[in-house]
Amino acid sequence: MTVADPASSIHGTESARLRMDVENSTLIISGLQPGERIGIHTASGTTVATRRATDATMTFTLPGKGVYIVTTPRATRKILVQYP
């Protein structure tokens, strides 16, 4: 059985272009494709936001400091917010 290297597969390349940055309590996601579903959850599983991308870059104001799990069809990332 052969397992494709994620960095060389089409899926891996697409998720590499997806970027998530945090400035204070604002999450900025860029590299999105219109229509992609975005989910933001606290570490305990509470849903903070679910939206469909309307543009290549979207911003979200997070409720405060803590760890958040951000999901899209191409990637799942853990985000740390240190500022309220």
Coordinates of N, CA and C in Angstrom, one line a residue, residues 19-23 26-30 58 60 62 77 79:
R19 N -4.2 30.1 4.8 CA -3.4 30.7 5.9 C -4.3 31.3 6.9
M20 N -3.9 31.1 8.2 CA -4.7 31.6 9.3 C -3.8 32.4 10.2
D21 N -4.2 33.6 10.5 CA -3.4 34.5 11.3 C -4.3 35.1 12.4
V22 N -3.8 35.4 13.6 CA -4.5 36.0 14.7 C -3.9 37.3 15.0
E23 N -4.7 38.4 15.0 CA -4.2 39.7 15.4 C -5.2 40.1 16.6
T26 N -8.8 38.9 16.6 CA -9.4 38.7 15.2 C -8.6 37.6 14.5
L27 N -9.4 36.7 14.0 CA -8.9 35.6 13.2 C -9.0 36.0 11.7
I28 N -7.9 35.9 10.9 CA -7.9 36.2 9.5 C -7.6 34.9 8.8
I29 N -8.5 34.5 7.9 CA -8.3 33.3 7.1 C -8.2 33.7 5.7
S30 N -7.1 33.4 5.0 CA -6.9 33.7 3.6 C -6.6 32.5 2.8
M58 N -11.4 36.1 4.9 CA -12.5 36.4 5.8 C -11.9 36.6 7.2
F60 N -12.9 37.0 11.5 CA -13.8 36.6 12.5 C -13.3 37.2 13.8
L62 N -13.1 36.8 17.6 CA -13.2 35.7 18.6 C -13.6 36.2 19.9
R77 N -7.0 23.4 12.0 CA -5.9 24.0 12.7 C -6.3 24.4 14.1
I79 N -5.7 27.2 16.9 CA -5.3 28.6 17.0 C -5.3 29.0 18.5

